[in-house]
């Protein structure tokens, strides 16, 4: 059962209320090149260069070596601006168009898939995913933005076969906090796309598989970074 700890509940509420503001602030940043980004963010984080992620900021002097567990908040999901409108403009029949209900279902499924895959990958890498805050617990606050689905499976009776080379793309907006103090330690923004050597049929299974591959990459990169930090700390 979930521990009704005040810092955790406050974090969840703050995340829900601030997502719209985060997305507005992020739009120009996500499109910028690293050379164009500010060296210091408005909240005091410093730009980290030469990382696997597209954009990374960290608090000077902050270290992740004490964290042995991870608490993952629910993942916020947002489509690319005007994605639903653009997709529907290319559909001839009404049955193939994405309704607001369809869009919400896609976002809900992706958020659930994010939690499941992140939990599995981090667990396999030796990091327990917990529900409670603590001194050795790293709080991960994720959001998937700019979600672009090439051919959503709407499960309509008249749905034909669609063959694609890419299921789409999405951008991860990830913030890392000390769960005990709510101190912001780092922020990562990373865009990834599904790229295949050959075309294949688009359906719910192939779309899910493509999303899983990208989410697993993000989770592995986080776990590998935590591992590198621990190894370096142990060698001092």
PDB file of C-alpha atoms in Angstrom:
ATOM      1  CA  UNK A   1       0.000   0.000   0.000  1.00  0.00           C
ATOM      2  CA  UNK A   2       1.052   3.556  -0.640  1.00  0.00           C
ATOM      3  CA  UNK A   3       2.491   5.395   2.329  1.00  0.00           C
ATOM      4  CA  UNK A   4       0.524   8.666   2.682  1.00  0.00           C
ATOM      5  CA  UNK A   5       3.674  10.626   3.339  1.00  0.00           C
ATOM      6  CA  UNK A   6       3.189  14.396   3.038  1.00  0.00           C
ATOM      7  CA  UNK A   7       6.327  15.088   0.963  1.00  0.00           C
ATOM      8  CA  UNK A   8       5.287  12.428  -1.548  1.00  0.00           C
ATOM      9  CA  UNK A   9       1.723  13.678  -1.807  1.00  0.00           C
ATOM     10  CA  UNK A  10       2.966  17.234  -2.153  1.00  0.00           C
ATOM     11  CA  UNK A  11       5.268  16.139  -4.949  1.00  0.00           C
ATOM     12  CA  UNK A  12       2.429  14.457  -6.824  1.00  0.00           C
ATOM     13  CA  UNK A  13       0.134  17.475  -6.453  1.00  0.00           C
ATOM     14  CA  UNK A  14       2.848  19.901  -7.481  1.00  0.00           C
ATOM     15  CA  UNK A  15       3.612  17.797 -10.530  1.00  0.00           C
ATOM     16  CA  UNK A  16      -0.014  17.670 -11.650  1.00  0.00           C
ATOM     17  CA  UNK A  17      -0.505  21.403 -11.192  1.00  0.00           C
ATOM     18  CA  UNK A  18       2.750  22.485 -12.815  1.00  0.00           C
ATOM     19  CA  UNK A  19       2.848  20.274 -15.926  1.00  0.00           C
ATOM     20  CA  UNK A  20       1.217  22.860 -18.184  1.00  0.00           C
ATOM     21  CA  UNK A  21       3.716  25.509 -17.097  1.00  0.00           C
ATOM     22  CA  UNK A  22       6.616  23.111 -17.623  1.00  0.00           C
ATOM     23  CA  UNK A  23       5.532  22.340 -21.162  1.00  0.00           C
ATOM     24  CA  UNK A  24       5.168  25.993 -22.086  1.00  0.00           C
ATOM     25  CA  UNK A  25       8.610  26.770 -20.692  1.00  0.00           C
ATOM     26  CA  UNK A  26      10.152  23.740 -22.380  1.00  0.00           C
ATOM     27  CA  UNK A  27       9.082  24.367 -25.970  1.00  0.00           C
ATOM     28  CA  UNK A  28      11.941  26.723 -26.995  1.00  0.00           C
ATOM     29  CA  UNK A  29      14.493  24.797 -24.947  1.00  0.00           C
ATOM     30  CA  UNK A  30      13.740  21.398 -26.491  1.00  0.00           C
ATOM     31  CA  UNK A  31      14.301  22.787 -29.967  1.00  0.00           C
ATOM     32  CA  UNK A  32      17.561  24.531 -29.156  1.00  0.00           C
ATOM     33  CA  UNK A  33      21.050  23.234 -29.765  1.00  0.00           C
ATOM     34  CA  UNK A  34      23.286  22.720 -26.737  1.00  0.00           C
ATOM     35  CA  UNK A  35      25.419  25.664 -27.826  1.00  0.00           C
ATOM     36  CA  UNK A  36      22.360  27.909 -27.557  1.00  0.00           C
ATOM     37  CA  UNK A  37      21.283  26.788 -24.096  1.00  0.00           C
ATOM     38  CA  UNK A  38      21.946  28.868 -20.965  1.00  0.00           C
ATOM     39  CA  UNK A  39      24.826  27.645 -18.816  1.00  0.00           C
ATOM     40  CA  UNK A  40      22.657  28.035 -15.710  1.00  0.00           C
ATOM     41  CA  UNK A  41      18.898  27.414 -15.553  1.00  0.00           C
ATOM     42  CA  UNK A  42      16.506  29.725 -13.718  1.00  0.00           C
ATOM     43  CA  UNK A  43      16.393  27.289 -10.793  1.00  0.00           C
ATOM     44  CA  UNK A  44      20.178  27.130 -10.440  1.00  0.00           C
ATOM     45  CA  UNK A  45      21.016  23.936 -12.309  1.00  0.00           C
ATOM     46  CA  UNK A  46      24.131  23.954 -14.496  1.00  0.00           C
ATOM     47  CA  UNK A  47      24.309  22.660 -18.059  1.00  0.00           C
ATOM     48  CA  UNK A  48      26.121  19.321 -18.368  1.00  0.00           C
ATOM     49  CA  UNK A  49      27.815  18.831 -21.727  1.00  0.00           C
ATOM     50  CA  UNK A  50      28.899  15.700 -23.582  1.00  0.00           C
ATOM     51  CA  UNK A  51      26.163  13.442 -22.207  1.00  0.00           C
ATOM     52  CA  UNK A  52      24.077  10.749 -23.908  1.00  0.00           C
ATOM     53  CA  UNK A  53      20.983  12.857 -23.302  1.00  0.00           C
ATOM     54  CA  UNK A  54      20.089  15.712 -25.613  1.00  0.00           C
ATOM     55  CA  UNK A  55      19.915  18.232 -22.745  1.00  0.00           C
ATOM     56  CA  UNK A  56      21.052  17.715 -19.143  1.00  0.00           C
ATOM     57  CA  UNK A  57      21.288  20.049 -16.174  1.00  0.00           C
ATOM     58  CA  UNK A  58      22.545  19.230 -12.673  1.00  0.00           C
ATOM     59  CA  UNK A  59      22.997  20.949  -9.336  1.00  0.00           C
ATOM     60  CA  UNK A  60      26.704  21.766  -8.769  1.00  0.00           C
ATOM     61  CA  UNK A  61      28.241  19.390  -6.260  1.00  0.00           C
ATOM     62  CA  UNK A  62      25.211  17.113  -6.168  1.00  0.00           C
ATOM     63  CA  UNK A  63      25.939  13.389  -6.058  1.00  0.00           C
ATOM     64  CA  UNK A  64      23.745  10.345  -6.573  1.00  0.00           C
ATOM     65  CA  UNK A  65      26.031   7.806  -4.921  1.00  0.00           C
ATOM     66  CA  UNK A  66      23.898   7.385  -1.777  1.00  0.00           C
ATOM     67  CA  UNK A  67      20.758   6.303  -3.608  1.00  0.00           C
ATOM     68  CA  UNK A  68      20.007   2.584  -3.654  1.00  0.00           C
ATOM     69  CA  UNK A  69      16.264   2.817  -4.309  1.00  0.00           C
ATOM     70  CA  UNK A  70      14.085   4.739  -6.753  1.00  0.00           C
ATOM     71  CA  UNK A  71      10.591   6.170  -6.380  1.00  0.00           C
ATOM     72  CA  UNK A  72       8.943   6.777  -9.763  1.00  0.00           C
ATOM     73  CA  UNK A  73       6.004   9.197  -9.857  1.00  0.00           C
ATOM     74  CA  UNK A  74       3.187   8.737 -12.351  1.00  0.00           C
ATOM     75  CA  UNK A  75       4.276   9.739 -15.844  1.00  0.00           C
ATOM     76  CA  UNK A  76       2.544  12.748 -17.393  1.00  0.00           C
ATOM     77  CA  UNK A  77       1.956  12.312 -21.158  1.00  0.00           C
ATOM     78  CA  UNK A  78       1.295  15.057 -23.710  1.00  0.00           C
ATOM     79  CA  UNK A  79       0.952  14.775 -27.497  1.00  0.00           C
ATOM     80  CA  UNK A  80       2.828  16.965 -29.933  1.00  0.00           C
ATOM     81  CA  UNK A  81       1.005  20.245 -30.420  1.00  0.00           C
ATOM     82  CA  UNK A  82      -1.860  19.793 -32.933  1.00  0.00           C
ATOM     83  CA  UNK A  83      -1.027  16.088 -33.389  1.00  0.00           C
ATOM     84  CA  UNK A  84      -4.672  14.995 -33.137  1.00  0.00           C
ATOM     85  CA  UNK A  85      -5.857  17.703 -35.540  1.00  0.00           C
ATOM     86  CA  UNK A  86      -3.090  16.983 -38.060  1.00  0.00           C
ATOM     87  CA  UNK A  87      -3.731  13.243 -37.965  1.00  0.00           C
ATOM     88  CA  UNK A  88      -7.487  13.632 -38.420  1.00  0.00           C
ATOM     89  CA  UNK A  89      -7.055  15.977 -41.397  1.00  0.00           C
ATOM     90  CA  UNK A  90      -5.489  13.103 -43.337  1.00  0.00           C
ATOM     91  CA  UNK A  91      -8.286  10.650 -42.535  1.00  0.00           C
ATOM     92  CA  UNK A  92     -11.063  10.343 -45.134  1.00  0.00           C
ATOM     93  CA  UNK A  93     -13.667   8.557 -43.011  1.00  0.00           C
ATOM     94  CA  UNK A  94     -14.862   9.532 -39.542  1.00  0.00           C
ATOM     95  CA  UNK A  95     -14.236   6.019 -38.194  1.00  0.00           C
ATOM     96  CA  UNK A  96     -10.484   6.387 -38.633  1.00  0.00           C
ATOM     97  CA  UNK A  97     -10.188   9.686 -36.788  1.00  0.00           C
ATOM     98  CA  UNK A  98      -8.766  10.043 -33.298  1.00  0.00           C
ATOM     99  CA  UNK A  99     -11.383  11.173 -30.784  1.00  0.00           C
ATOM    100  CA  UNK A 100     -10.580  12.924 -27.519  1.00  0.00           C
ATOM    101  CA  UNK A 101     -11.373   9.633 -25.773  1.00  0.00           C
ATOM    102  CA  UNK A 102      -8.939   7.786 -28.051  1.00  0.00           C
ATOM    103  CA  UNK A 103      -6.203  10.321 -27.276  1.00  0.00           C
ATOM    104  CA  UNK A 104      -6.741   9.994 -23.519  1.00  0.00           C
ATOM    105  CA  UNK A 105      -6.652   6.198 -23.789  1.00  0.00           C
ATOM    106  CA  UNK A 106      -3.332   6.322 -25.667  1.00  0.00           C
ATOM    107  CA  UNK A 107      -1.833   8.631 -23.032  1.00  0.00           C
ATOM    108  CA  UNK A 108      -3.069   6.442 -20.181  1.00  0.00           C
ATOM    109  CA  UNK A 109      -1.652   3.273 -21.744  1.00  0.00           C
ATOM    110  CA  UNK A 110       1.713   4.914 -22.392  1.00  0.00           C
ATOM    111  CA  UNK A 111       1.925   6.198 -18.809  1.00  0.00           C
ATOM    112  CA  UNK A 112       1.180   2.699 -17.511  1.00  0.00           C
ATOM    113  CA  UNK A 113       3.753   1.198 -19.873  1.00  0.00           C
ATOM    114  CA  UNK A 114       6.351   3.727 -18.729  1.00  0.00           C
ATOM    115  CA  UNK A 115       5.919   2.738 -15.072  1.00  0.00           C
ATOM    116  CA  UNK A 116       5.975  -0.977 -15.861  1.00  0.00           C
ATOM    117  CA  UNK A 117       9.102  -0.867 -18.028  1.00  0.00           C
ATOM    118  CA  UNK A 118      10.989   1.585 -15.800  1.00  0.00           C
ATOM    119  CA  UNK A 119      10.235  -0.574 -12.760  1.00  0.00           C
ATOM    120  CA  UNK A 120      11.397  -3.750 -14.522  1.00  0.00           C
ATOM    121  CA  UNK A 121      14.608  -2.310 -15.988  1.00  0.00           C
ATOM    122  CA  UNK A 122      15.672  -0.566 -12.774  1.00  0.00           C
ATOM    123  CA  UNK A 123      14.877  -3.714 -10.788  1.00  0.00           C
ATOM    124  CA  UNK A 124      16.925  -5.853 -13.164  1.00  0.00           C
ATOM    125  CA  UNK A 125      19.813  -3.390 -12.735  1.00  0.00           C
ATOM    126  CA  UNK A 126      19.690  -3.762  -8.945  1.00  0.00           C
ATOM    127  CA  UNK A 127      17.646  -0.721  -7.937  1.00  0.00           C
ATOM    128  CA  UNK A 128      14.501  -1.443  -5.957  1.00  0.00           C
ATOM    129  CA  UNK A 129      11.515   0.644  -7.039  1.00  0.00           C
ATOM    130  CA  UNK A 130       9.685   1.679  -3.863  1.00  0.00           C
ATOM    131  CA  UNK A 131       6.582   3.646  -2.879  1.00  0.00           C
ATOM    132  CA  UNK A 132       8.025   5.498   0.108  1.00  0.00           C
ATOM    133  CA  UNK A 133      10.439   8.412   0.515  1.00  0.00           C
ATOM    134  CA  UNK A 134      13.726   7.937   2.365  1.00  0.00           C
ATOM    135  CA  UNK A 135      17.327   9.117   2.710  1.00  0.00           C
ATOM    136  CA  UNK A 136      18.530   6.562   0.152  1.00  0.00           C
ATOM    137  CA  UNK A 137      15.570   6.972  -2.227  1.00  0.00           C
ATOM    138  CA  UNK A 138      15.904   8.945  -5.458  1.00  0.00           C
ATOM    139  CA  UNK A 139      12.599  10.436  -6.591  1.00  0.00           C
ATOM    140  CA  UNK A 140      12.080  10.394 -10.365  1.00  0.00           C
ATOM    141  CA  UNK A 141       9.482  12.749 -11.825  1.00  0.00           C
ATOM    142  CA  UNK A 142       8.893  11.825 -15.507  1.00  0.00           C
ATOM    143  CA  UNK A 143       6.911  13.366 -18.319  1.00  0.00           C
ATOM    144  CA  UNK A 144       6.624  12.298 -21.942  1.00  0.00           C
ATOM    145  CA  UNK A 145       5.969  15.246 -24.219  1.00  0.00           C
ATOM    146  CA  UNK A 146       5.833  15.880 -27.960  1.00  0.00           C
ATOM    147  CA  UNK A 147       4.325  12.404 -28.415  1.00  0.00           C
ATOM    148  CA  UNK A 148       3.840  11.732 -32.126  1.00  0.00           C
ATOM    149  CA  UNK A 149       2.140   8.442 -33.058  1.00  0.00           C
ATOM    150  CA  UNK A 150       2.344   7.623 -36.767  1.00  0.00           C
ATOM    151  CA  UNK A 151      -0.543   5.142 -36.937  1.00  0.00           C
ATOM    152  CA  UNK A 152      -2.547   4.724 -33.714  1.00  0.00           C
ATOM    153  CA  UNK A 153      -4.519   1.489 -33.467  1.00  0.00           C
ATOM    154  CA  UNK A 154      -8.066   2.662 -32.736  1.00  0.00           C
ATOM    155  CA  UNK A 155      -9.535  -0.867 -32.971  1.00  0.00           C
ATOM    156  CA  UNK A 156     -12.255   0.216 -35.401  1.00  0.00           C
ATOM    157  CA  UNK A 157     -14.156  -2.342 -37.470  1.00  0.00           C
ATOM    158  CA  UNK A 158     -13.175  -0.667 -40.732  1.00  0.00           C
ATOM    159  CA  UNK A 159      -9.510  -0.247 -39.894  1.00  0.00           C
ATOM    160  CA  UNK A 160      -7.284  -1.301 -42.777  1.00  0.00           C
ATOM    161  CA  UNK A 161      -3.650  -2.353 -42.832  1.00  0.00           C
ATOM    162  CA  UNK A 162      -1.045   0.385 -42.430  1.00  0.00           C
ATOM    163  CA  UNK A 163       2.638  -0.303 -43.083  1.00  0.00           C
ATOM    164  CA  UNK A 164       5.157   2.090 -41.558  1.00  0.00           C
ATOM    165  CA  UNK A 165       8.909   2.495 -41.026  1.00  0.00           C
ATOM    166  CA  UNK A 166       8.526   4.342 -37.715  1.00  0.00           C
ATOM    167  CA  UNK A 167       5.871   4.137 -35.008  1.00  0.00           C
ATOM    168  CA  UNK A 168       6.620   7.727 -34.048  1.00  0.00           C
ATOM    169  CA  UNK A 169       8.647   9.720 -31.572  1.00  0.00           C
ATOM    170  CA  UNK A 170       8.519  11.233 -28.087  1.00  0.00           C
ATOM    171  CA  UNK A 171      10.576  13.323 -25.716  1.00  0.00           C
ATOM    172  CA  UNK A 172      11.403  12.483 -22.112  1.00  0.00           C
ATOM    173  CA  UNK A 173      11.395  15.318 -19.573  1.00  0.00           C
ATOM    174  CA  UNK A 174      12.853  13.866 -16.370  1.00  0.00           C
ATOM    175  CA  UNK A 175      13.626  15.506 -13.043  1.00  0.00           C
ATOM    176  CA  UNK A 176      15.541  13.833 -10.217  1.00  0.00           C
ATOM    177  CA  UNK A 177      14.945  14.795  -6.587  1.00  0.00           C
ATOM    178  CA  UNK A 178      16.200  13.791  -3.178  1.00  0.00           C
ATOM    179  CA  UNK A 179      12.976  12.224  -1.911  1.00  0.00           C
ATOM    180  CA  UNK A 180      13.636  13.079   1.745  1.00  0.00           C
ATOM    181  CA  UNK A 181      14.309  16.789   1.209  1.00  0.00           C
ATOM    182  CA  UNK A 182      12.548  17.444  -2.141  1.00  0.00           C
ATOM    183  CA  UNK A 183      15.808  19.001  -3.381  1.00  0.00           C
ATOM    184  CA  UNK A 184      16.032  19.138  -7.189  1.00  0.00           C
ATOM    185  CA  UNK A 185      19.261  17.428  -8.292  1.00  0.00           C
ATOM    186  CA  UNK A 186      19.061  17.155 -12.070  1.00  0.00           C
ATOM    187  CA  UNK A 187      16.917  17.576 -15.147  1.00  0.00           C
ATOM    188  CA  UNK A 188      17.153  15.618 -18.396  1.00  0.00           C
ATOM    189  CA  UNK A 189      15.420  16.230 -21.724  1.00  0.00           C
ATOM    190  CA  UNK A 190      15.894  13.572 -24.392  1.00  0.00           C
ATOM    191  CA  UNK A 191      14.069  13.000 -27.688  1.00  0.00           C
ATOM    192  CA  UNK A 192      13.950   9.556 -29.278  1.00  0.00           C
ATOM    193  CA  UNK A 193      12.256   8.142 -32.373  1.00  0.00           C
ATOM    194  CA  UNK A 194      11.374   4.626 -33.484  1.00  0.00           C
ATOM    195  CA  UNK A 195      13.599   3.842 -36.474  1.00  0.00           C
ATOM    196  CA  UNK A 196      13.409   0.488 -38.232  1.00  0.00           C
ATOM    197  CA  UNK A 197      15.460  -1.096 -40.971  1.00  0.00           C
ATOM    198  CA  UNK A 198      12.336  -2.452 -42.641  1.00  0.00           C
ATOM    199  CA  UNK A 199       8.682  -1.449 -42.759  1.00  0.00           C
ATOM    200  CA  UNK A 200       6.097  -3.421 -40.816  1.00  0.00           C
ATOM    201  CA  UNK A 201       2.391  -3.435 -40.096  1.00  0.00           C
ATOM    202  CA  UNK A 202       1.209  -0.895 -37.544  1.00  0.00           C
ATOM    203  CA  UNK A 203      -1.065  -2.111 -34.761  1.00  0.00           C
ATOM    204  CA  UNK A 204      -1.336  -1.880 -30.991  1.00  0.00           C
ATOM    205  CA  UNK A 205       1.285  -4.587 -30.452  1.00  0.00           C
ATOM    206  CA  UNK A 206       3.910  -3.037 -32.721  1.00  0.00           C
ATOM    207  CA  UNK A 207       3.240   0.456 -31.329  1.00  0.00           C
ATOM    208  CA  UNK A 208       3.607  -0.902 -27.793  1.00  0.00           C
ATOM    209  CA  UNK A 209       6.844  -2.695 -28.705  1.00  0.00           C
ATOM    210  CA  UNK A 210       8.281   0.501 -30.171  1.00  0.00           C
ATOM    211  CA  UNK A 211       7.377   2.520 -27.066  1.00  0.00           C
ATOM    212  CA  UNK A 212       8.835  -0.183 -24.831  1.00  0.00           C
ATOM    213  CA  UNK A 213      12.168  -0.094 -26.668  1.00  0.00           C
ATOM    214  CA  UNK A 214      12.501   3.647 -26.154  1.00  0.00           C
ATOM    215  CA  UNK A 215      11.388   3.549 -22.494  1.00  0.00           C
ATOM    216  CA  UNK A 216      13.840   0.719 -21.781  1.00  0.00           C
ATOM    217  CA  UNK A 217      16.662   2.800 -23.268  1.00  0.00           C
ATOM    218  CA  UNK A 218      15.813   5.700 -20.973  1.00  0.00           C
ATOM    219  CA  UNK A 219      15.563   3.462 -17.909  1.00  0.00           C
ATOM    220  CA  UNK A 220      18.855   1.722 -18.757  1.00  0.00           C
ATOM    221  CA  UNK A 221      20.608   5.068 -19.209  1.00  0.00           C
ATOM    222  CA  UNK A 222      19.423   6.203 -15.762  1.00  0.00           C
ATOM    223  CA  UNK A 223      20.440   2.925 -14.117  1.00  0.00           C
ATOM    224  CA  UNK A 224      23.828   2.927 -15.859  1.00  0.00           C
ATOM    225  CA  UNK A 225      24.448   6.505 -14.722  1.00  0.00           C
ATOM    226  CA  UNK A 226      23.607   5.597 -11.122  1.00  0.00           C
ATOM    227  CA  UNK A 227      25.965   2.636 -11.419  1.00  0.00           C
ATOM    228  CA  UNK A 228      28.775   4.805 -12.780  1.00  0.00           C
ATOM    229  CA  UNK A 229      28.312   7.267  -9.919  1.00  0.00           C
ATOM    230  CA  UNK A 230      28.530   4.480  -7.321  1.00  0.00           C
ATOM    231  CA  UNK A 231      31.603   2.971  -8.947  1.00  0.00           C
ATOM    232  CA  UNK A 232      33.402   6.314  -9.038  1.00  0.00           C
ATOM    233  CA  UNK A 233      32.441   7.043  -5.436  1.00  0.00           C
ATOM    234  CA  UNK A 234      33.742   3.666  -4.310  1.00  0.00           C
ATOM    235  CA  UNK A 235      37.119   4.207  -5.981  1.00  0.00           C
ATOM    236  CA  UNK A 236      37.850   7.455  -4.118  1.00  0.00           C
TER     237      UNK A 236
END
